[in-house]
Short mmCIF file of C-alpha atoms and ligand atoms in Angstrom, two decimals:
data_model
loop_
_atom_site.label_atom_id
_atom_site.label_comp_id
_atom_site.label_asym_id
_atom_site.label_seq_id
_atom_site.Cartn_x
_atom_site.Cartn_y
_atom_site.Cartn_z
CA MET A 1 -0.02 0.04 -0.33
CA SER A 2 1.22 3.07 -0.59
CA ASP A 3 2.25 4.88 2.42
CA LYS A 4 1.38 8.69 -0.12
CA VAL A 5 -2.08 10.31 1.64
CA ALA A 6 -3.83 12.29 -1.58
CA VAL A 7 -4.86 15.98 -0.46
CA PHE A 8 -8.68 16.34 -2.08
CA ASP A 9 -9.20 20.09 -0.60
CA THR A 10 -12.44 21.21 -0.76
CA THR A 11 -12.43 25.09 1.11
CA LEU A 12 -13.77 26.53 -2.86
CA ARG A 13 -17.20 23.90 -2.76
CA ASP A 14 -17.79 22.62 1.59
CA GLY A 15 -16.52 25.17 2.75
CA GLU A 16 -16.84 28.26 1.45
CA GLN A 17 -21.03 26.37 1.05
CA ALA A 18 -21.26 27.45 5.15
CA ALA A 19 -19.34 31.01 4.64
CA GLY A 20 -22.80 32.75 3.91
CA THR A 21 -20.82 35.32 2.15
CA ARG A 22 -20.24 33.95 -2.30
CA LEU A 23 -17.06 34.57 -3.95
CA GLY A 24 -16.52 35.74 -7.34
CA SER A 25 -15.04 33.15 -10.19
CA ARG A 26 -11.86 35.58 -10.18
CA GLU A 27 -11.81 34.95 -6.66
CA LYS A 28 -12.41 31.21 -6.19
CA LEU A 29 -9.36 31.29 -9.07
CA MET A 30 -7.00 33.32 -6.63
CA ILE A 31 -8.14 31.12 -4.25
CA ALA A 32 -7.38 27.73 -6.93
CA ARG A 33 -3.92 29.54 -7.88
CA GLN A 34 -2.54 29.10 -4.60
CA LEU A 35 -3.81 25.56 -3.23
CA ALA A 36 -1.87 24.75 -6.86
CA GLN A 37 1.55 25.99 -5.41
CA LEU A 38 0.71 24.48 -2.34
CA LYS A 39 0.72 21.25 -4.12
CA VAL A 40 -2.44 20.23 -3.53
CA ASP A 41 -3.52 16.44 -5.90
CA VAL A 42 -8.07 17.67 -5.74
CA ILE A 43 -9.29 20.93 -6.05
CA GLU A 44 -12.89 20.43 -5.40
CA ALA A 45 -14.00 23.59 -7.12
CA GLY A 46 -17.46 23.78 -6.64
CA TYR A 47 -21.50 22.20 -7.75
CA PRO A 48 -21.67 23.37 -10.73
CA ALA A 49 -25.79 22.89 -10.70
CA SER A 50 -26.47 25.20 -8.53
CA SER A 51 -25.58 28.06 -10.17
CA PRO A 52 -24.89 29.73 -12.98
CA GLU A 53 -22.10 30.97 -11.10
CA ASP A 54 -20.70 28.01 -9.54
CA PHE A 55 -21.00 26.88 -12.69
CA GLU A 56 -18.86 29.36 -14.49
CA ALA A 57 -16.60 29.36 -10.65
CA VAL A 58 -15.67 26.01 -12.91
CA GLN A 59 -15.05 26.29 -15.80
CA LEU A 60 -12.84 29.94 -14.73
CA VAL A 61 -10.26 27.16 -12.42
CA SER A 62 -10.63 23.80 -14.93
CA HIS A 63 -9.29 26.52 -18.12
CA GLU A 64 -5.86 28.29 -15.77
CA ILE A 65 -5.12 25.22 -13.31
CA GLN A 66 -2.73 23.28 -14.91
CA GLY A 67 -1.14 20.77 -11.52
CA PRO A 68 -3.71 19.20 -9.12
CA SER A 69 -7.38 17.15 -10.67
CA ILE A 70 -10.08 19.75 -10.54
CA CYS A 71 -12.89 18.66 -8.88
CA ALA A 72 -16.63 19.34 -9.48
CA LEU A 73 -19.36 17.65 -7.49
CA SER A 74 -23.43 16.07 -7.31
CA ARG A 75 -25.99 14.55 -6.16
CA ALA A 76 -26.81 11.47 -8.03
CA VAL A 77 -29.12 13.11 -10.31
CA PRO A 78 -28.24 12.55 -14.17
CA ASP A 79 -28.87 17.21 -14.03
CA ASP A 80 -26.28 17.83 -11.49
CA ILE A 81 -24.06 15.02 -13.42
CA ASN A 82 -24.63 16.38 -17.18
CA ALA A 83 -23.39 19.30 -15.11
CA CYS A 84 -19.88 18.90 -13.96
CA GLY A 85 -19.20 17.09 -16.71
CA LYS A 86 -19.63 20.40 -18.52
CA ALA A 87 -18.70 23.16 -16.41
CA LEU A 88 -14.96 20.04 -16.39
CA ALA A 89 -14.55 19.51 -20.19
CA LYS A 90 -11.73 22.27 -20.48
CA ALA A 91 -9.90 20.75 -17.35
CA LYS A 92 -7.17 18.52 -18.16
CA ARG A 93 -7.19 16.36 -14.27
CA PRO A 94 -10.69 16.55 -14.49
CA ARG A 95 -13.17 14.45 -11.62
CA ILE A 96 -16.52 14.27 -10.89
CA HIS A 97 -17.09 14.11 -7.50
CA THR A 98 -20.87 12.29 -6.87
CA GLY A 99 -22.79 9.85 -4.34
CA ILE A 100 -25.96 10.26 -2.67
CA GLY A 101 -27.55 9.66 1.58
CA ALA A 102 -26.45 6.00 2.49
CA SER A 103 -27.84 6.12 5.86
CA ASP A 104 -31.16 5.40 7.44
CA ILE A 105 -31.74 8.70 8.70
CA HIS A 106 -30.63 10.55 4.78
CA ILE A 107 -32.42 7.49 2.53
CA ALA A 108 -35.49 8.12 5.05
CA GLY A 109 -35.32 11.69 5.14
CA LYS A 110 -34.74 12.71 2.10
CA PHE A 111 -35.89 10.82 -0.22
CA GLN A 112 -39.28 10.21 1.01
CA ASP A 113 -41.55 10.85 -2.48
CA GLU A 114 -42.44 7.30 -3.74
CA ARG A 115 -40.77 7.19 -6.77
CA TYR A 116 -38.80 6.41 -4.17
CA GLY A 117 -40.34 3.66 -3.08
CA ARG A 118 -43.04 2.92 -0.45
CA THR A 119 -40.84 0.67 1.97
CA LEU A 120 -37.00 1.73 4.26
CA ALA A 121 -36.33 -1.61 2.32
CA GLU A 122 -37.95 -0.49 -1.57
CA LYS A 123 -36.13 2.69 -0.70
CA LYS A 124 -33.05 1.17 -0.37
CA VAL A 125 -32.44 -1.01 -2.93
CA LYS A 126 -33.48 2.53 -5.12
CA ILE A 127 -31.00 4.69 -3.77
CA LEU A 128 -27.94 1.64 -4.27
CA GLU A 129 -29.41 1.64 -7.76
CA MET A 130 -29.38 5.30 -8.93
CA ALA A 131 -25.90 5.01 -6.69
CA VAL A 132 -24.91 3.31 -9.82
CA ASP A 133 -25.65 4.54 -12.74
CA ALA A 134 -24.54 7.47 -11.48
CA VAL A 135 -21.14 6.49 -11.24
CA LYS A 136 -22.08 5.27 -14.67
CA LEU A 137 -22.99 8.66 -16.33
CA ALA A 138 -20.06 10.54 -14.30
CA ARG A 139 -18.11 7.74 -15.58
CA GLN A 140 -18.73 8.88 -20.02
CA TYR A 141 -17.48 11.90 -18.72
CA ALA A 142 -14.54 11.57 -17.30
CA ASP A 143 -12.21 8.62 -15.97
CA ASP A 144 -11.61 10.06 -12.70
CA VAL A 145 -15.19 9.13 -10.14
CA GLU A 146 -15.46 10.08 -7.04
CA PHE A 147 -18.55 8.92 -5.12
CA TYR A 148 -19.37 10.24 -2.00
CA ALA A 149 -21.81 7.71 0.88
CA GLU A 150 -23.62 11.08 2.41
CA ASP A 151 -24.00 10.54 5.99
CA ALA A 152 -21.28 6.87 6.16
CA GLY A 153 -20.68 8.15 9.52
CA ARG A 154 -24.42 6.50 10.34
CA ALA A 155 -25.04 4.39 7.99
CA ASP A 156 -25.58 1.11 8.49
CA PRO A 157 -22.67 -0.96 7.89
CA ALA A 158 -23.54 -4.20 6.20
CA TYR A 159 -25.05 -1.68 3.73
CA LEU A 160 -22.79 0.76 3.23
CA PHE A 161 -20.24 -1.98 2.32
CA GLU A 162 -22.40 -2.79 -0.31
CA MET A 163 -22.92 0.88 -1.85
CA VAL A 164 -18.97 0.64 -1.96
CA GLN A 165 -18.95 -2.62 -3.54
CA ALA A 166 -21.20 -1.58 -5.97
CA THR A 167 -20.37 1.60 -6.58
CA ILE A 168 -16.52 0.63 -7.45
CA ASP A 169 -17.98 -1.70 -9.84
CA ALA A 170 -19.62 0.84 -11.61
CA GLY A 171 -16.59 2.45 -12.26
CA ALA A 172 -15.83 4.44 -8.95
CA THR A 173 -11.62 5.80 -8.94
CA VAL A 174 -11.86 7.05 -5.53
CA VAL A 175 -14.97 6.39 -2.74
CA ASN A 176 -15.26 8.74 0.03
CA ILE A 177 -16.44 7.60 3.68
CA PRO A 178 -18.61 10.89 4.80
CA ASP A 179 -18.70 12.14 8.52
CA THR A 180 -21.31 14.42 7.92
CA THR A 181 -22.59 14.56 11.22
CA GLY A 182 -19.36 15.09 12.57
CA TYR A 183 -20.94 12.48 14.58
CA THR A 184 -17.90 9.51 15.22
CA VAL A 185 -15.52 8.92 16.84
CA PRO A 186 -11.03 8.29 15.75
CA GLU A 187 -11.43 4.08 17.67
CA GLN A 188 -15.11 4.46 15.35
CA TYR A 189 -14.34 5.84 12.47
CA GLY A 190 -10.53 4.23 11.74
CA CYS A 191 -12.32 0.68 12.65
CA LEU A 192 -15.26 1.45 9.91
CA ILE A 193 -12.68 2.45 7.08
CA ARG A 194 -10.60 -0.22 8.82
CA SER A 195 -13.86 -3.12 7.98
CA ILE A 196 -14.21 -1.44 4.79
CA ARG A 197 -11.11 -2.76 3.03
CA GLU A 198 -11.26 -6.20 4.95
CA LYS A 199 -14.86 -6.64 4.34
CA VAL A 200 -15.65 -5.09 0.72
CA PRO A 201 -13.90 -7.61 -1.31
CA ASN A 202 -13.35 -5.54 -4.50
CA SER A 203 -12.05 -2.34 -2.04
CA ALA A 204 -7.83 -2.52 -2.89
CA ARG A 205 -9.99 -1.24 -6.43
CA ALA A 206 -10.13 2.51 -5.93
CA THR A 207 -8.52 5.12 -3.14
CA ILE A 208 -10.76 5.24 0.50
CA SER A 209 -11.37 8.89 1.37
CA VAL A 210 -12.05 9.94 4.58
CA HIS A 211 -14.31 13.26 5.03
CA CYS A 212 -14.89 14.53 8.14
CA HIS A 213 -17.36 17.15 9.99
CA ASP A 214 -16.26 18.23 13.49
CA ASP A 215 -19.47 19.09 15.69
CA LEU A 216 -17.91 16.68 18.24
CA GLY A 217 -13.91 18.43 17.56
CA MET A 218 -13.19 15.14 16.73
CA ALA A 219 -13.31 16.07 12.40
CA VAL A 220 -8.90 15.67 12.00
CA ALA A 221 -8.80 13.50 14.25
CA ASN A 222 -11.68 11.31 13.06
CA SER A 223 -9.17 11.69 9.47
CA LEU A 224 -6.25 10.67 11.42
CA ALA A 225 -7.97 7.63 12.05
CA GLY A 226 -9.11 6.52 9.25
CA ILE A 227 -5.29 7.07 7.42
CA LEU A 228 -3.96 5.05 10.39
CA SER A 229 -6.57 2.11 8.98
CA GLY A 230 -6.10 2.74 4.86
CA ALA A 231 -7.30 5.54 3.75
CA ARG A 232 -4.85 7.23 1.43
CA GLN A 233 -6.72 10.47 0.38
CA VAL A 234 -8.16 13.08 2.91
CA GLU A 235 -10.26 15.88 2.23
CA GLY A 236 -11.16 19.17 4.51
CA THR A 237 -10.53 22.31 4.08
CA ILE A 238 -8.02 25.82 5.20
CA ASN A 239 -8.39 26.99 8.47
CA GLY A 240 -11.28 24.45 9.00
CA ILE A 241 -14.54 26.69 7.41
CA GLY A 242 -16.94 24.80 6.37
CA GLU A 243 -20.71 23.70 7.54
CA ARG A 244 -21.77 23.74 11.04
CA ALA A 245 -18.74 24.03 12.70
CA GLY A 246 -16.93 23.40 10.01
CA ASN A 247 -14.97 20.12 7.95
CA ALA A 248 -11.25 19.24 9.12
CA ALA A 249 -8.80 21.52 9.10
CA LEU A 250 -6.09 20.97 6.18
CA GLU A 251 -3.60 22.34 7.64
CA GLU A 252 -3.69 20.64 10.37
CA ILE A 253 -3.55 17.18 9.67
CA ILE A 254 -0.78 18.21 7.10
CA MET A 255 1.31 19.13 9.50
CA ALA A 256 0.90 16.67 11.75
CA LEU A 257 1.77 13.91 9.95
CA ARG A 258 4.22 15.51 8.92
CA THR A 259 5.90 16.79 12.47
CA ARG A 260 4.88 12.77 12.87
CA GLY A 261 6.11 11.30 10.29
CA ASP A 262 8.40 8.23 13.09
CA TYR A 263 4.45 7.12 13.85
CA PHE A 264 2.62 8.46 10.43
CA GLY A 265 5.37 6.75 8.82
CA LEU A 266 3.17 8.04 5.74
CA HIS A 267 3.69 11.96 3.65
CA THR A 268 1.76 14.29 1.36
CA ASP A 269 2.90 16.48 -1.17
CA ILE A 270 2.64 19.42 0.01
CA ASP A 271 4.71 21.44 0.34
CA THR A 272 4.40 22.60 4.38
CA ARG A 273 5.76 26.22 3.36
CA GLU A 274 2.51 28.43 1.45
CA LEU A 275 0.26 26.81 4.17
CA PHE A 276 0.56 30.11 5.97
CA ARG A 277 0.19 32.27 3.62
CA THR A 278 -2.89 29.67 1.86
CA SER A 279 -4.48 30.04 4.83
CA ARG A 280 -4.41 34.51 4.71
CA LEU A 281 -5.60 34.31 1.38
CA VAL A 282 -8.56 32.39 1.98
CA SER A 283 -9.65 34.38 5.75
CA ASP A 284 -9.40 37.65 4.20
CA LEU A 285 -11.63 36.60 0.51
CA LEU A 286 -13.81 34.33 2.75
CA GLY A 287 -13.85 37.10 5.40
CA ILE A 288 -13.38 35.04 8.15
CA GLN A 289 -10.92 35.54 10.68
CA VAL A 290 -8.39 32.96 11.69
CA PRO A 291 -9.19 32.45 15.49
CA PRO A 292 -5.20 33.67 17.32
CA ASN A 293 -4.80 30.68 19.58
CA LYS A 294 -5.23 28.41 16.64
CA ALA A 295 -3.48 25.44 15.85
CA VAL A 296 -0.69 25.32 12.56
CA VAL A 297 -2.28 29.50 10.73
CA GLY A 298 -2.44 30.98 14.48
CA ALA A 299 -1.37 34.48 15.12
CA ASN A 300 0.38 32.71 18.58
CA ALA A 301 1.04 29.22 16.91
CA PHE A 302 4.98 29.75 17.09
CA SER A 303 5.11 32.37 20.56
CA HIS A 304 6.56 31.64 24.09
CA SER A 305 4.77 33.41 27.06
CA SER A 306 4.99 32.11 30.29
CA GLY A 307 9.11 32.68 31.88
CA ILE A 308 8.98 29.29 32.10
CA HIS A 309 8.56 29.06 28.17
CA VAL A 310 10.19 31.58 27.05
CA ASP A 311 13.64 30.67 28.74
CA GLY A 312 13.60 27.58 27.54
CA PHE A 313 13.10 28.43 24.67
CA LEU A 314 15.60 30.12 23.81
CA LYS A 315 18.24 27.89 25.19
CA GLU A 316 16.40 25.03 22.86
CA ARG A 317 13.94 25.53 20.70
CA GLU A 318 13.12 22.07 21.05
CA THR A 319 12.08 22.06 24.56
CA TYR A 320 9.08 24.05 23.42
CA GLU A 321 9.30 24.03 19.73
CA ILE A 322 7.62 21.05 17.31
CA MET A 323 7.24 23.01 14.27
CA ARG A 324 9.61 25.28 13.10
CA PRO A 325 6.99 28.52 12.20
CA ASP A 326 9.14 27.96 8.53
CA HIS A 327 7.82 24.69 7.75
CA VAL A 328 4.46 27.21 7.52
CA GLY A 329 6.28 29.49 5.89
CA ILE A 330 5.84 32.00 8.33
CA VAL A 331 8.72 33.98 8.27
CA GLU A 332 10.36 35.63 11.52
CA SER A 333 8.81 38.57 12.21
CA ARG A 334 11.34 41.73 12.16
CA VAL A 335 11.31 45.58 10.57
CA VAL A 336 11.86 45.40 6.67
CA LEU A 337 12.05 48.21 5.17
CA THR A 338 11.19 52.11 5.47
CA ALA A 339 10.15 55.29 4.08
CA ARG A 340 13.20 55.44 2.82
CA THR A 341 13.17 52.63 1.43
CA GLY A 342 12.87 52.07 -2.67
CA ARG A 343 10.88 50.45 -5.24
CA HIS A 344 13.41 47.40 -5.37
CA GLY A 345 13.16 46.59 -1.71
CA LEU A 346 9.96 46.10 -2.22
CA ARG A 347 10.06 44.08 -4.60
CA ASP A 348 12.69 41.63 -2.61
CA ARG A 349 10.57 41.63 0.01
CA LEU A 350 7.26 41.13 -1.56
CA LYS A 351 9.16 38.69 -3.66
CA LYS A 352 10.72 36.83 -0.39
CA LEU A 353 7.19 36.80 0.42
CA GLY A 354 6.43 34.96 -1.74
CA TYR A 355 4.18 37.61 -3.87
CA THR A 356 5.30 38.92 -7.64
CA LEU A 357 3.89 41.23 -9.13
CA SER A 358 2.97 43.25 -12.50
CA PRO A 359 5.05 46.99 -12.32
CA PRO A 360 1.52 48.71 -12.48
CA GLU A 361 0.03 46.04 -9.81
CA LEU A 362 4.44 46.94 -7.37
CA ASN A 363 3.53 50.57 -8.05
CA GLN A 364 0.34 51.04 -6.39
CA ALA A 365 1.47 48.45 -3.84
CA TYR A 366 4.71 50.74 -3.55
CA GLN A 367 1.79 54.17 -2.83
CA ARG A 368 0.16 53.03 -0.54
CA PHE A 369 3.72 51.31 1.54
CA LEU A 370 5.15 55.01 1.72
CA ALA A 371 1.51 56.72 3.49
CA VAL A 372 1.76 54.03 5.86
CA ALA A 373 5.52 54.08 5.85
CA ASP A 374 4.91 57.62 6.39
CA LYS A 375 2.70 57.46 9.88
CA LYS A 376 4.51 54.21 11.43
CA GLN A 377 8.42 54.12 11.98
CA GLU A 378 8.23 50.08 11.90
CA VAL A 379 6.07 48.19 8.09
CA PHE A 380 6.26 44.31 9.03
CA ASP A 381 5.09 41.50 6.86
CA GLU A 382 1.81 41.19 7.87
CA ASP A 383 1.60 44.71 7.37
CA LEU A 384 3.15 44.10 3.86
CA ILE A 385 1.58 41.12 3.22
CA ALA A 386 -2.01 43.14 4.50
CA ILE A 387 -1.07 46.12 2.54
CA LEU A 388 -1.40 43.41 -0.91
CA HIS A 389 -4.38 41.89 0.30
CA ASP A 390 -5.64 45.23 0.11
CA GLU A 391 -4.37 47.32 -2.27
CA ILE A 392 -4.01 44.65 -5.71
CA HIS A 393 -7.84 43.68 -6.50
CA PRO A 394 -9.44 41.44 -9.10
CA LEU A 395 -11.03 43.74 -9.69
CA PRO A 396 -11.94 47.01 -11.48
CA GLU A 397 -13.23 49.44 -9.19
CA ILE A 398 -15.80 51.32 -9.60
CA TYR A 399 -16.14 53.70 -6.14
CA GLN A 400 -12.34 55.36 -4.54
CA LEU A 401 -11.64 56.73 -1.85
CA GLU A 402 -10.37 59.55 -2.23
CA TYR A 403 -10.52 61.90 1.21
CA LEU A 404 -12.38 61.21 4.43
CA GLN A 405 -12.42 63.22 7.60
CA ILE A 406 -13.87 63.03 10.53
CA TYR A 407 -15.55 64.67 13.57
CA SER A 408 -15.56 63.32 16.83
CA GLY A 409 -14.79 63.62 20.67
CA THR A 410 -16.28 62.79 24.31
CA SER A 411 -19.11 65.35 24.08
CA ALA A 412 -18.93 65.41 19.97
CA ILE A 413 -21.14 64.55 17.74
CA PRO A 414 -19.64 62.11 15.36
CA THR A 415 -19.77 63.51 12.00
CA ALA A 416 -18.36 62.49 8.61
CA THR A 417 -17.28 63.72 5.76
CA VAL A 418 -16.07 61.68 2.36
CA ARG A 419 -15.46 62.26 -0.82
CA LEU A 420 -15.06 59.16 -3.59
CA ARG A 421 -14.17 59.04 -7.22
CA VAL A 422 -17.26 57.43 -8.63
CA LYS A 423 -16.08 55.96 -12.57
CA ASP A 424 -15.15 59.42 -13.40
CA GLU A 425 -17.25 61.55 -11.40
CA THR A 426 -15.64 63.09 -7.83
CA ARG A 427 -19.19 63.01 -5.50
CA VAL A 428 -19.34 64.74 -1.93
CA GLY A 429 -21.32 63.58 1.21
CA ALA A 430 -21.41 64.11 4.92
CA ALA A 431 -23.40 62.30 7.63
CA ILE A 432 -23.93 62.22 11.74
CA GLY A 433 -23.56 58.68 13.13
CA ASP A 434 -24.05 57.11 16.54
CA GLY A 435 -20.05 56.58 16.57
CA PRO A 436 -17.26 57.47 14.12
CA VAL A 437 -17.92 54.24 11.72
CA ASP A 438 -20.72 54.28 12.28
CA ALA A 439 -21.15 58.52 10.48
CA THR A 440 -18.10 57.19 7.87
CA CYS A 441 -20.41 54.34 5.92
CA LYS A 442 -23.78 55.67 6.70
CA ALA A 443 -21.51 58.90 4.43
CA ILE A 444 -20.43 56.35 2.04
CA ALA A 445 -24.04 54.66 1.86
CA GLN A 446 -25.20 58.48 0.94
CA VAL A 447 -22.74 59.14 -2.04
CA THR A 448 -23.02 55.76 -3.64
CA ARG A 449 -26.70 55.99 -2.85
CA THR A 450 -26.40 52.00 -2.18
CA ALA A 451 -28.87 50.04 -0.90
CA ALA A 452 -26.92 47.38 0.75
CA LYS A 453 -27.24 46.98 4.89
CA LEU A 454 -23.71 45.26 7.18
CA GLN A 455 -24.47 42.39 8.39
CA ARG A 456 -20.67 42.10 10.22
CA TYR A 457 -17.74 44.44 11.28
CA ASP A 458 -14.84 42.39 12.43
CA ILE A 459 -12.16 44.56 13.40
CA ARG A 460 -8.26 43.30 14.25
CA ALA A 461 -4.65 44.31 15.09
CA VAL A 462 -1.68 43.38 12.61
CA THR A 463 -0.07 43.04 14.96
CA SER A 464 1.09 45.29 17.99
CA GLY A 465 1.48 48.34 19.38
CA THR A 466 -0.50 51.53 18.78
CA GLU A 467 0.93 52.17 15.41
CA ALA A 468 0.23 48.84 13.93
CA LEU A 469 -2.37 48.23 10.07
CA GLY A 470 -5.62 47.93 11.66
CA GLU A 471 -7.22 45.41 10.32
CA VAL A 472 -11.17 45.30 8.81
CA THR A 473 -13.74 43.09 7.88
CA VAL A 474 -17.63 43.25 6.47
CA GLN A 475 -19.98 41.99 5.32
CA LEU A 476 -22.89 43.49 3.42
CA GLU A 477 -25.93 42.45 1.80
CA GLU A 478 -28.49 43.67 -0.57
CA SER A 479 -30.90 41.90 -3.22
CA GLY A 480 -30.07 38.41 -1.41
CA ARG A 481 -26.07 38.63 -1.87
CA LYS A 482 -23.58 38.78 0.53
CA VAL A 483 -19.83 40.06 0.26
CA VAL A 484 -17.07 40.09 2.22
CA GLY A 485 -15.39 43.16 2.09
CA ARG A 486 -11.41 43.98 3.65
CA GLY A 487 -9.56 47.29 4.38
CA ALA A 488 -6.27 48.46 6.56
CA SER A 489 -5.22 51.29 8.21
CA THR A 490 -3.27 52.56 10.40
CA ASP A 491 -6.23 55.09 11.29
CA VAL A 492 -8.87 52.68 11.24
CA ILE A 493 -11.52 54.74 10.44
CA GLU A 494 -10.45 54.38 7.63
CA ALA A 495 -9.26 50.96 7.45
CA SER A 496 -13.94 50.96 8.20
CA ALA A 497 -14.37 52.92 5.34
CA ARG A 498 -11.94 50.96 2.33
CA ALA A 499 -14.35 48.13 3.81
CA PHE A 500 -16.45 49.11 3.01
CA LEU A 501 -15.97 50.83 0.03
CA ASP A 502 -14.48 47.30 -0.75
CA GLY A 503 -17.28 45.75 -0.44
CA LEU A 504 -19.38 47.65 -3.32
CA ASN A 505 -17.06 47.59 -5.09
CA LYS A 506 -17.97 43.42 -5.04
CA LEU A 507 -21.11 44.35 -5.30
CA ALA A 508 -20.90 46.25 -8.49
CA ASN A 509 -19.55 43.34 -10.45
CA LEU A 510 -21.31 41.07 -9.08
CA PRO A 511 -24.60 39.61 -12.18
CA ALA A 512 -27.52 41.58 -11.11
CA LYS A 513 -29.90 39.06 -9.29
O1 KIV B 601 -19.86 15.82 3.91
C1 KIV B 601 -20.47 15.23 2.60
O2 KIV B 601 -21.19 14.56 3.49
C2 KIV B 601 -20.26 16.04 1.62
C3 KIV B 601 -21.14 14.71 0.48
C4 KIV B 601 -20.86 15.86 -0.54
C5 KIV B 601 -18.66 14.98 0.36
O3 KIV B 601 -19.36 17.44 1.95
ZN1 ZN B 602 -18.52 17.20 3.89
#
């Protein structure tokens, strides 16, 4: 049996599905490019039958991304599978991921209509038939077909074994055993995978895949138990985002396999130095902040604070550090650049951080860097990344901030005046609010005449100290369309204005509903 574990990333499908915000196809492409840099084996780019936007995103990713297999999800129904086949037509290595409920709870609950049979036993026969037909149809579009037995974690094992055997016979190359509801515990899930390998006669003809959710906080442990029992593909998302409590966090599984290679005796092909950058990009584009104590990619994952720990760490790193920050791509923070640094210095530093910019992008980033360096004595790597994610927009900017003035204080009525460039014209507006952020958003809303509602507002400091860059993430909603906007500045009111405008620019670039 191979000692390689294939990594299947579903950030753009299971992750995005639950984020409360839909990514545009260009944003999906940005994440897919980074996943290819990370060297994942499979990118699940979306569910084409779910919306024209998802169809377009899968098409775009299939066309642009080289390296990983590009996968699309479907239910076990012909229309969904045909949509996958069409959306994946340009992919070099297409994979269709099709499947159906396997547990009695799913079968009785989701297939109540009598056309699926009257009794549970009749329905189970029909579902098995649909599973087999789906795999056969998918094989007409792709040589690589993955079958998922939804809610396998709660399924009757005998029925699950029958389903796995039938779908492998029908041509499935990978069989996914999802713990859809995060119900299992590691020993039990490990046993389930082992028994599939031992009891399903043709199981060696397909790769067994693990796909775990985190409802009881065990998604990573369950995935690793499945891998120990012979699964050779692991599915999950970056930062563990996903339905309800999320999916298994891929960065944790990957670093567990690497750090504890002595125990697992297995490897992935992942370039782990890309993990931190990938985590940051996903967090920025989806507007979901990474908790500071998050394993592997959290801001505190490599910092030591208690006296005993710091003392030990300074004498010998290994006393309190099992992974090195540079192994996940965290370059140790130090003062990098000042206002006197030229364009070349900035370009070199960005290149070391893994960002290669076109000349106009570099110019834009440099102007912004100068403005930040002017206000802040020390510019750190984290500041540069925040500036970059703020400045380099994949979409045309309809609204641009030219000027912002705030009047605020303990006994003043907060008032904001803004001047915006809106396409070719300049517009000015002013508003009062409950606080300076509220006044700023109201002034921008007045100038842009938007009907978008602010649904979420988060703020964080990029580095420490009162002069740190503040990074604001907002979620805006307009006629059922949701977007995330973000902005960074040493002035948190300006960061808020930038985040609000970024969201409005994204809404303006979305197709109308
Ligand atoms: O959790 C799940 O069962 C899924 C399937 C669609 C693979 O995401
Ligand atoms: Zn899932």
